[in-house]
Short mmCIF file of C-alpha atoms in Angstrom, two decimals:
data_model
loop_
_atom_site.label_atom_id
_atom_site.label_comp_id
_atom_site.label_asym_id
_atom_site.label_seq_id
_atom_site.Cartn_x
_atom_site.Cartn_y
_atom_site.Cartn_z
CA MET A 25 -3.55 72.89 8.10
CA ASN A 26 0.13 72.05 7.61
CA ASP A 27 -0.63 68.36 7.27
CA LEU A 28 -3.22 69.10 4.66
CA ILE A 29 -0.71 71.21 2.74
CA ARG A 30 1.83 68.41 2.97
CA GLN A 31 -0.68 65.88 1.64
CA ALA A 32 -1.82 68.19 -1.14
CA ILE A 33 1.73 68.83 -2.31
CA ALA A 34 2.57 65.14 -2.13
CA ALA A 35 -0.51 64.38 -4.23
CA GLU A 36 0.61 66.95 -6.79
CA ALA A 37 4.12 65.45 -6.85
CA ASP A 38 2.64 61.98 -7.34
CA GLU A 39 1.42 63.11 -10.73
CA ARG A 40 5.01 63.15 -12.00
CA VAL A 41 5.85 61.27 -15.13
CA ASP A 42 7.65 57.95 -14.98
CA SER A 43 11.34 58.65 -14.51
CA ARG A 44 12.16 55.95 -17.06
CA THR A 45 10.50 58.04 -19.74
CA VAL A 46 12.82 60.89 -18.86
CA LEU A 47 15.82 58.59 -18.73
CA ALA A 48 15.06 57.35 -22.21
CA GLU A 49 14.70 60.92 -23.46
CA LEU A 50 18.00 61.95 -21.89
CA HIS A 51 19.71 58.94 -23.32
CA LYS A 52 18.32 59.73 -26.73
CA ARG A 53 19.31 63.40 -26.66
CA ARG A 54 22.78 62.50 -25.51
CA LYS A 55 23.29 60.09 -28.32
CA SER A 56 21.47 61.88 -31.05
CA LYS A 57 23.49 62.19 -34.19
CA PRO A 58 23.51 64.85 -36.90
CA PHE A 59 21.04 62.77 -38.84
CA GLY A 60 18.41 63.68 -36.34
CA LEU A 61 17.11 60.21 -35.95
CA ILE A 62 18.65 57.45 -34.07
CA ILE A 63 20.06 54.82 -36.26
CA GLY A 64 19.80 51.55 -34.51
CA VAL A 65 22.73 49.60 -35.16
CA ALA A 66 23.40 46.02 -35.47
CA THR A 67 26.50 45.67 -33.52
CA LEU A 68 27.77 42.86 -35.20
CA THR A 69 30.99 42.53 -36.13
CA VAL A 70 29.65 39.46 -37.04
CA ALA A 71 26.45 39.93 -38.77
CA ALA A 72 28.56 40.65 -41.72
CA ALA A 73 30.36 37.44 -41.08
CA ALA A 74 27.10 35.59 -40.78
CA ALA A 75 26.06 36.59 -44.24
CA ALA A 76 29.47 35.95 -45.68
CA VAL A 77 29.80 32.57 -44.09
CA ILE A 78 26.58 30.99 -45.20
CA ILE A 79 27.38 31.60 -48.81
CA PRO A 80 30.63 29.64 -49.01
CA THR A 81 29.07 26.94 -46.93
CA THR A 82 26.42 26.40 -49.48
CA ILE A 83 28.85 26.65 -52.36
CA LYS A 84 30.58 23.56 -51.16
CA LYS A 85 27.35 21.67 -51.41
CA THR A 86 27.05 22.87 -54.97
CA ASP A 87 29.77 20.45 -55.97
CA ALA A 88 27.33 17.63 -55.39
CA ALA A 89 24.38 19.36 -57.04
CA PRO A 90 23.03 18.10 -60.35
CA ALA A 91 24.44 20.05 -63.27
CA ASN A 92 21.06 20.79 -64.77
CA ALA A 93 19.38 22.21 -61.70
CA PRO A 94 16.25 24.25 -62.31
CA VAL A 95 16.45 28.03 -61.97
CA ALA A 96 16.35 28.80 -58.28
CA GLU A 97 13.68 30.89 -56.63
CA ALA A 98 14.49 33.88 -54.47
CA GLN A 99 14.68 32.97 -50.81
CA ASN A 100 14.70 34.99 -47.64
CA VAL A 101 17.16 33.81 -45.05
CA LEU A 102 17.64 35.04 -41.52
CA LEU A 103 21.34 35.00 -40.69
CA ILE A 104 22.14 34.89 -37.02
CA GLY A 105 25.63 35.65 -35.80
CA THR A 106 26.16 34.13 -32.37
CA ASP A 107 28.86 34.71 -29.80
CA GLU A 108 30.66 32.08 -27.75
CA THR A 109 27.70 31.81 -25.40
CA HIS A 110 25.27 31.17 -28.25
CA ARG A 111 23.60 34.51 -27.88
CA SER A 112 22.60 36.16 -31.11
CA ASP A 113 24.95 39.06 -31.53
CA ALA A 114 24.13 40.01 -35.08
CA LEU A 115 21.02 39.65 -37.15
CA VAL A 116 20.76 39.99 -40.87
CA LEU A 117 17.76 39.43 -43.07
CA ALA A 118 19.07 38.41 -46.48
CA ARG A 119 17.24 37.84 -49.73
CA PHE A 120 19.10 35.65 -52.18
CA GLU A 121 17.93 36.02 -55.75
CA GLY A 122 17.92 33.19 -58.22
CA ASP A 123 21.09 34.59 -59.85
CA GLY A 124 23.01 34.50 -56.57
CA SER A 125 22.94 38.23 -55.87
CA ALA A 126 21.84 39.18 -52.39
CA THR A 127 20.28 42.02 -50.48
CA VAL A 128 21.03 42.11 -46.79
CA ILE A 129 19.44 44.23 -44.12
CA SER A 130 21.07 44.50 -40.71
CA LEU A 131 18.51 44.35 -37.91
CA PRO A 132 19.48 46.15 -34.70
CA ARG A 133 19.52 43.44 -32.09
CA ASP A 134 18.04 45.73 -29.43
CA ILE A 135 14.68 45.98 -31.13
CA TYR A 136 11.81 45.10 -28.85
CA VAL A 137 9.48 42.38 -29.99
CA GLY A 138 6.01 43.87 -30.35
CA ALA A 139 4.90 45.23 -26.99
CA SER A 140 6.88 42.74 -24.94
CA PRO A 141 10.02 43.43 -22.91
CA ASP A 142 11.88 40.84 -24.97
CA ARG A 143 14.46 42.11 -27.41
CA LEU A 144 15.34 40.32 -30.60
CA ASN A 145 18.70 39.21 -29.32
CA SER A 146 17.15 37.23 -26.48
CA LEU A 147 14.86 35.12 -28.64
CA TYR A 148 17.34 32.87 -30.43
CA MET A 149 18.39 31.17 -27.23
CA GLN A 150 14.77 30.60 -26.28
CA ASP A 151 13.81 29.10 -29.62
CA PRO A 152 15.00 30.00 -33.12
CA ARG A 153 11.42 29.76 -34.34
CA ARG A 154 10.36 32.53 -31.98
CA LEU A 155 13.08 34.72 -33.43
CA VAL A 156 11.94 33.90 -36.95
CA ASP A 157 8.32 34.73 -36.05
CA ALA A 158 9.35 38.03 -34.51
CA VAL A 159 11.40 39.02 -37.57
CA GLU A 160 8.53 38.13 -39.88
CA GLN A 161 6.25 40.36 -37.84
CA LEU A 162 8.75 43.18 -37.73
CA THR A 163 9.55 43.19 -41.41
CA GLY A 164 6.30 41.93 -42.88
CA THR A 165 8.46 39.54 -44.86
CA ARG A 166 8.34 35.76 -45.00
CA VAL A 167 11.48 34.09 -43.67
CA ASP A 168 12.14 30.87 -45.55
CA HIS A 169 15.14 29.64 -43.61
CA TRP A 170 17.57 30.56 -40.91
CA ALA A 171 21.25 29.91 -40.44
CA ALA A 172 23.22 30.54 -37.27
CA VAL A 173 26.95 31.16 -37.42
CA ASN A 174 29.33 31.15 -34.50
CA MET A 175 31.23 34.34 -35.00
CA ALA A 176 34.35 33.09 -33.30
CA ALA A 177 35.20 31.35 -36.56
CA PHE A 178 35.31 34.66 -38.30
CA GLY A 179 38.93 35.72 -38.03
CA GLU A 180 40.13 32.56 -39.76
CA VAL A 181 37.44 32.85 -42.36
CA ALA A 182 38.66 36.27 -43.41
CA ALA A 183 42.22 35.00 -43.65
CA ALA A 184 41.14 32.02 -45.72
CA VAL A 185 40.19 34.18 -48.67
CA GLY A 186 43.56 35.92 -48.54
CA GLY A 187 42.17 38.99 -46.85
CA VAL A 188 39.41 41.40 -47.76
CA GLU A 189 39.87 44.73 -49.48
CA VAL A 190 38.50 47.76 -47.68
CA CYS A 191 39.19 51.50 -47.94
CA LEU A 192 39.53 53.92 -45.05
CA ASN A 193 39.09 57.69 -45.32
CA ALA A 194 41.64 58.24 -42.58
CA ALA A 195 44.19 56.23 -40.65
CA VAL A 196 42.96 54.79 -37.36
CA ASN A 197 44.73 53.82 -34.18
CA ASP A 198 42.19 52.74 -31.61
CA PRO A 199 43.43 51.14 -28.40
CA TYR A 200 39.98 49.75 -27.50
CA SER A 201 39.61 47.51 -30.51
CA GLY A 202 43.27 47.28 -31.42
CA ALA A 203 42.57 48.73 -34.85
CA ASP A 204 45.76 50.22 -36.27
CA LEU A 205 45.31 50.81 -39.96
CA PRO A 206 46.53 53.34 -42.54
CA ALA A 207 44.28 55.46 -44.73
CA GLY A 208 43.28 54.30 -48.18
CA LYS A 209 42.68 50.96 -49.85
CA GLN A 210 44.14 47.93 -48.11
CA VAL A 211 43.65 44.26 -47.62
CA ILE A 212 42.88 43.17 -44.09
CA ALA A 213 42.61 39.77 -42.41
CA GLY A 214 42.81 38.08 -39.04
CA ASP A 215 42.98 40.29 -35.95
CA GLN A 216 43.00 43.53 -37.92
CA ALA A 217 39.87 42.44 -39.76
CA LEU A 218 38.13 41.83 -36.45
CA ALA A 219 39.37 45.14 -35.05
CA PHE A 220 38.20 46.94 -38.19
CA LEU A 221 34.74 45.51 -37.63
CA ARG A 222 34.64 46.03 -33.89
CA GLN A 223 35.95 49.56 -33.55
CA ARG A 224 33.34 51.96 -32.28
CA HIS A 225 35.40 54.50 -30.41
CA GLY A 226 36.63 57.58 -32.20
CA LEU A 227 34.41 57.23 -35.25
CA PRO A 228 32.70 60.42 -36.42
CA LEU A 229 29.26 58.82 -36.38
CA GLY A 230 29.94 56.07 -33.85
CA ASP A 231 27.82 53.02 -34.39
CA LEU A 232 26.55 54.25 -37.70
CA ASP A 233 30.09 54.17 -39.05
CA ARG A 234 30.55 50.75 -37.58
CA VAL A 235 27.66 49.35 -39.53
CA LYS A 236 29.08 50.95 -42.67
CA ARG A 237 32.33 49.17 -41.99
CA GLN A 238 30.58 45.88 -41.55
CA GLN A 239 28.78 46.38 -44.80
CA ALA A 240 31.92 47.47 -46.66
CA PHE A 241 33.68 44.42 -45.32
CA LEU A 242 30.81 42.20 -46.31
CA ALA A 243 30.85 43.52 -49.86
CA GLY A 244 34.62 43.02 -50.08
CA PHE A 245 34.29 39.56 -48.64
CA ALA A 246 31.51 38.49 -50.96
CA ALA A 247 33.61 39.56 -53.93
CA LYS A 248 36.23 37.04 -52.87
CA ILE A 249 33.90 34.08 -52.75
CA THR A 250 34.24 31.90 -55.78
CA GLY A 251 33.98 28.26 -56.67
CA GLU A 252 37.63 27.96 -55.69
CA THR A 253 37.61 29.63 -52.28
CA GLY A 254 34.18 28.31 -51.41
CA PRO A 255 35.14 24.74 -50.49
CA VAL A 256 38.04 25.94 -48.31
CA LEU A 257 35.78 28.32 -46.47
CA ALA A 258 33.14 25.71 -46.11
CA ARG A 259 35.55 23.35 -44.40
CA LEU A 260 36.63 26.09 -42.06
CA VAL A 261 33.24 27.18 -40.97
CA GLY A 262 31.17 24.08 -41.59
CA LYS A 263 31.15 23.19 -37.92
CA ALA A 264 30.28 26.75 -36.91
CA VAL A 265 27.11 26.88 -38.97
CA GLN A 266 23.73 25.52 -38.03
CA VAL A 267 20.68 25.73 -40.30
CA ASP A 268 17.03 24.96 -39.81
CA GLU A 269 15.82 21.43 -40.37
CA GLY A 270 14.25 20.87 -43.70
CA TRP A 271 16.32 23.38 -45.62
CA ASP A 272 17.59 21.80 -48.79
CA VAL A 273 20.87 23.63 -48.80
CA VAL A 274 22.10 21.83 -51.90
CA ALA A 275 19.20 23.06 -53.99
CA PHE A 276 19.61 26.51 -52.49
CA ALA A 277 23.29 26.62 -53.36
CA THR A 278 22.85 26.03 -57.06
CA ARG A 279 22.38 29.75 -57.52
CA PHE A 280 25.94 30.62 -56.58
CA GLN A 281 28.18 30.45 -59.58
CA GLY A 282 30.71 33.21 -59.00
CA PRO A 283 31.46 36.24 -56.85
CA VAL A 284 28.36 37.33 -54.99
CA LYS A 285 26.96 40.81 -55.48
CA ILE A 286 25.55 42.26 -52.28
CA ARG A 287 23.46 45.31 -51.49
CA THR A 288 23.46 46.35 -47.87
CA SER A 289 21.40 48.51 -45.54
CA THR A 290 20.38 48.81 -41.91
CA LEU A 291 16.83 48.83 -40.67
CA LEU A 292 16.13 52.36 -39.49
CA VAL A 293 14.75 52.73 -36.02
CA ASN A 294 13.89 56.09 -34.57
CA GLN A 295 12.29 55.58 -31.24
CA GLU A 296 14.26 54.47 -28.26
CA VAL A 297 12.28 53.15 -25.34
CA VAL A 298 12.94 51.67 -21.94
CA ARG A 299 11.27 48.48 -20.79
CA ASP A 300 12.19 46.69 -17.59
CA SER A 301 14.96 49.28 -17.18
CA ALA A 302 16.67 48.29 -20.41
CA TYR A 303 17.10 50.44 -23.47
CA GLY A 304 15.89 49.22 -26.78
CA TYR A 305 14.18 50.30 -29.95
CA ALA A 306 10.55 50.12 -30.80
CA VAL A 307 9.85 49.77 -34.48
CA ASP A 308 6.52 50.46 -36.08
CA PRO A 309 5.75 47.27 -38.07
CA ALA A 310 4.24 49.32 -40.92
CA GLN A 311 7.44 51.36 -41.28
CA GLY A 312 9.61 48.29 -40.92
CA LYS A 313 7.67 46.53 -43.64
CA LYS A 314 7.89 49.49 -46.00
CA PHE A 315 11.62 49.83 -45.49
CA VAL A 316 12.27 46.13 -46.01
CA GLU A 317 10.08 46.02 -49.11
CA GLU A 318 11.96 48.92 -50.67
CA GLN A 319 15.32 47.40 -49.93
CA LEU A 320 14.39 43.96 -51.15
CA SER A 321 12.97 45.34 -54.36
CA GLY A 322 16.42 46.59 -55.29
CA LYS A 323 16.51 50.13 -53.98
CA GLY A 324 19.33 49.33 -51.56
CA GLN A 325 22.78 50.62 -52.41
CA ALA A 326 25.23 48.37 -54.16
CA GLY A 327 28.81 48.35 -53.05
CA THR A 328 30.52 50.87 -50.82
CA GLY A 329 33.33 53.35 -51.21
CA CYS A 330 35.77 54.36 -48.53
CA VAL A 331 34.51 54.42 -44.94
CA ASP A 332 35.46 56.32 -41.82
CA MET B 17 29.40 61.51 -7.68
CA GLY B 18 29.12 60.77 -11.37
CA PHE B 19 26.33 62.27 -13.43
CA ASP B 20 24.73 58.92 -14.23
CA GLN B 21 24.72 57.95 -10.57
CA PHE B 22 23.20 61.29 -9.65
CA VAL B 23 20.45 60.83 -12.20
CA ALA B 24 19.79 57.26 -11.06
CA ASP B 25 19.53 58.40 -7.40
CA ARG B 26 17.70 61.65 -7.79
CA LEU B 27 15.71 61.77 -10.99
CA ASP B 28 12.45 60.54 -9.52
CA ARG B 29 12.66 62.92 -6.59
CA LEU B 30 13.55 65.80 -8.88
CA LEU B 31 10.55 65.07 -11.06
CA GLY B 32 8.32 65.01 -7.99
CA TYR B 33 9.68 68.37 -6.89
CA ALA B 34 9.32 69.91 -10.34
CA THR B 35 5.79 68.57 -10.69
CA ALA B 36 4.84 69.99 -7.30
CA ILE B 37 6.12 73.50 -8.08
CA THR B 38 4.80 73.62 -11.65
CA CYS B 39 1.53 71.73 -11.06
CA ASP B 40 1.99 70.31 -14.54
CA LYS B 41 3.79 67.04 -15.11
CA HIS B 42 4.62 67.77 -18.72
CA LEU B 43 6.10 71.17 -18.01
CA ALA B 44 7.97 69.54 -15.13
CA GLN B 45 9.36 66.89 -17.44
CA ASP B 46 10.51 69.50 -19.96
CA ILE B 47 12.23 71.53 -17.29
CA VAL B 48 13.95 68.56 -15.68
CA GLN B 49 15.16 67.26 -19.02
CA ASP B 50 16.52 70.63 -20.08
CA VAL B 51 18.18 71.20 -16.75
CA LEU B 52 19.81 67.78 -16.64
CA MET B 53 21.17 68.22 -20.15
CA ARG B 54 22.69 71.53 -19.08
CA ALA B 55 23.94 70.08 -15.79
CA GLN B 56 25.67 67.27 -17.59
CA GLY B 57 27.69 69.77 -19.58
CA LYS B 58 29.21 71.22 -16.43
CA TRP B 59 29.05 68.17 -14.23
CA GLU B 60 32.72 68.33 -13.38
CA ARG B 61 31.95 71.43 -11.36
CA ILE B 62 28.50 70.48 -10.03
CA GLY B 63 29.50 66.96 -9.08
CA ALA B 64 32.33 68.29 -6.96
CA MET B 65 30.00 70.45 -4.85
CA ASP B 66 28.90 69.59 -1.32
CA ALA B 67 25.27 69.43 -2.35
CA PRO B 68 24.82 68.75 -6.06
CA TYR B 69 21.13 67.98 -5.55
CA LEU B 70 20.51 71.38 -4.00
CA TYR B 71 22.26 73.05 -6.91
CA VAL B 72 20.30 71.12 -9.53
CA LYS B 73 17.10 71.89 -7.65
CA ARG B 74 18.06 75.52 -7.86
CA MET B 75 18.52 75.20 -11.61
CA VAL B 76 15.08 73.60 -11.91
CA THR B 77 13.50 76.30 -9.78
CA ASN B 78 15.18 79.15 -11.65
CA ASP B 79 14.13 77.65 -14.93
CA TYR B 80 10.54 77.54 -13.80
CA LEU B 81 10.61 81.05 -12.35
CA SER B 82 12.29 82.45 -15.45
CA TRP B 83 10.42 84.58 -17.94
CA ARG B 84 10.59 81.77 -20.47
CA ARG B 85 8.16 79.68 -18.48
CA ARG B 86 5.85 82.53 -17.48
CA LYS B 87 3.33 81.88 -20.22
CA ALA B 88 3.10 78.17 -19.50
CA ALA B 89 2.74 78.83 -15.79
CA LYS B 90 -0.04 81.34 -16.41
CA GLU B 91 -2.06 78.91 -18.50
CA ILE B 92 -1.86 76.29 -15.80
CA ALA B 93 -2.89 78.81 -13.16
CA VAL B 94 -5.99 79.80 -15.11
CA GLU B 95 -6.97 76.17 -15.55
CA ARG B 96 -6.46 75.43 -11.89
CA SER B 97 -8.31 78.51 -10.67
CA GLU B 98 -11.38 77.37 -12.56
CA LEU B 99 -10.99 74.02 -10.89
CA ALA B 100 -10.55 75.65 -7.50
CA GLU B 101 -13.83 77.49 -7.88
CA ARG B 102 -15.70 74.29 -8.58
CA VAL B 103 -14.17 72.17 -5.87
CA PRO B 104 -15.90 73.60 -2.75
CA SER B 105 -19.41 73.06 -4.05
CA MET B 106 -18.68 69.45 -4.91
CA ALA B 107 -16.88 68.62 -1.74
CA ASP B 108 -18.12 66.75 1.23
CA PRO B 109 -16.33 68.15 4.30
CA ALA B 110 -15.94 64.68 5.74
CA ASP B 111 -14.17 63.49 2.62
CA ALA B 112 -10.42 63.70 3.17
CA HIS B 113 -9.77 63.23 -0.49
CA ALA B 114 -11.94 66.20 -1.41
CA GLU B 115 -10.23 68.29 1.25
CA ARG B 116 -6.88 67.47 -0.16
CA GLU B 117 -7.95 68.17 -3.72
CA ALA B 118 -9.35 71.51 -2.70
CA MET B 119 -6.07 72.41 -1.03
CA ARG B 120 -4.16 71.25 -4.07
CA ALA B 121 -6.18 73.54 -6.30
CA ARG B 122 -5.55 76.47 -3.96
CA ILE B 123 -1.83 75.86 -3.85
CA ALA B 124 -1.78 75.70 -7.63
CA ILE B 125 -2.98 79.29 -7.94
CA LEU B 126 -0.49 80.80 -5.52
CA PRO B 127 2.18 83.05 -7.06
CA ARG B 128 4.99 80.89 -8.44
CA LYS B 129 7.66 81.93 -5.98
CA GLN B 130 5.41 81.45 -2.98
CA ARG B 131 4.51 77.99 -4.16
CA ALA B 132 8.16 77.10 -4.71
CA ALA B 133 8.94 78.16 -1.14
CA LEU B 134 5.99 76.14 0.13
CA VAL B 135 7.05 73.00 -1.75
CA LEU B 136 10.62 73.37 -0.55
CA ARG B 137 9.39 73.55 3.02
CA PHE B 138 6.64 70.92 2.97
CA TYR B 139 7.84 68.47 0.33
CA GLU B 140 11.61 68.82 0.49
CA ASP B 141 11.74 69.66 4.21
CA CYS B 142 14.24 72.44 3.62
CA SER B 143 15.32 74.94 6.25
CA ASP B 144 14.85 78.67 5.65
CA ALA B 145 18.53 78.90 4.78
CA GLU B 146 18.29 76.12 2.19
CA ILE B 147 15.18 77.63 0.65
CA ALA B 148 16.98 80.98 0.46
CA GLN B 149 19.80 79.26 -1.37
CA VAL B 150 17.50 77.58 -3.88
CA LEU B 151 15.42 80.69 -4.50
CA GLY B 152 18.47 82.93 -4.49
CA CYS B 153 17.07 85.38 -1.95
CA ALA B 154 17.49 86.43 1.69
CA GLU B 155 16.13 84.28 4.49
CA SER B 156 13.84 87.10 5.51
CA THR B 157 12.33 87.01 2.07
CA VAL B 158 11.76 83.27 2.42
CA ARG B 159 9.91 83.83 5.65
CA SER B 160 7.72 86.52 4.16
CA GLN B 161 6.97 84.38 1.07
CA LEU B 162 5.97 81.46 3.26
CA SER B 163 3.85 83.50 5.61
CA ARG B 164 2.02 85.15 2.74
CA ALA B 165 1.35 81.78 1.14
CA LEU B 166 0.05 80.33 4.40
CA GLN B 167 -2.09 83.39 4.98
CA THR B 168 -3.76 83.01 1.61
CA LEU B 169 -4.35 79.31 2.09
CA ARG B 170 -5.77 79.88 5.56
CA ALA B 171 -8.15 82.56 4.32
CA HIS B 172 -9.41 80.21 1.64
CA GLU B 173 -9.69 77.41 4.14
CA LEU B 174 -11.82 79.56 6.43
CA ALA B 175 -14.01 80.75 3.61
CA ARG B 176 -14.51 77.21 2.43
CA SER B 177 -15.45 75.87 5.85
CA ALA B 178 -17.93 78.69 6.22
CA THR B 179 -19.51 77.95 2.84
CA LEU B 180 -19.78 74.28 3.53
CA GLY B 181 -21.12 75.03 7.01
CA VAL B 182 -24.04 76.96 5.52
CA HIS B 183 -24.89 74.15 3.16
CA SER B 184 -24.77 71.37 5.71
#
């Protein structure tokens, strides 16, 4: 009878749930923030840079544009910040209105594509068109063009506009990122700009605060872009930017006449899942579409105050 | 051993153990999750022990045996006892699968502590001393729990064979 008992107990134990489900739950509980839902976060230091860089690049082209260009149509552009190994590190869906104002939505790069084990950040290397398709599905929004920016160019870019104004609620001194900044309004550039964007240790809300920093930086950066700084920036980053074939960048650029107004937000994700032993976020396409629609129709927040 | 390493090594086994004593994979999942969250908070102490797994298993077992889980355990027992009643009439004595399922149903309706002792012995291969440690009782109590459980299962087994014998 003992063997039978052994078999029966083993059969009962075999009913156990997949340990990966439990791992994901533990991971989620450990990370859960006061907001109650997990905010997926675009890590990118550089997503902000991606958005900021494409604008000056196109401004340069404006010089050659006909003076009496027709009023531009709104266009949706996927901005891809890549690292030195050409991986997409930051993803931003941006809608540029005819008047040059922009709405940008950071897309967490760890979002799973549909039901597959692929995450967004793996698609760009495979084929930029696959990434574009996946983003269209996720957001229910047409993507007209894409631009990829090598983020390594970013430090110089920030310096080229004479620094970017940001405001910190409290002084920071973070050995991980090298961020060493006083409280209050200040102009940052170069290494400190990168550290400001990269810091994730010691922030009250962790990654959520980091995205706020990126967005604050982006807003400050956009405010510095003018017809004068544009050409300089364009020269700096021209080689670091790649756009899809068939994008008439000159026509696109006619909309930028002065400092760019930007509204920013981050796609909310609330369900963390594990596939092939890797953590990521699953996003319900219906929710993603609703969120993106609301943001693009002007409900996103303009500007940012001081950040943590 | 670090907490993450412990979880990576032992989580699946711990879930199997919890499922076997609770006879309900969802209750088992809840318990294991709760326990691991608590264990993480005091991992400095647990991780430094000789047998962290034994200690965590004890936490899981205590959680299940606690009054908080009594209601959940009762509901499962009722469900399983209905199942147990149906199994003999459906079973073919030559069918090993049916035999095993019948035994499973009978184990599921044992008192909780007896079942925990049984699982520790037959699934975790624990000694009397280890079981005593996990259940927080004397070794003599372990022996009496086990013998009572086996007695019950044997009585059922005999009754079942007799019933099936009449029908065949």
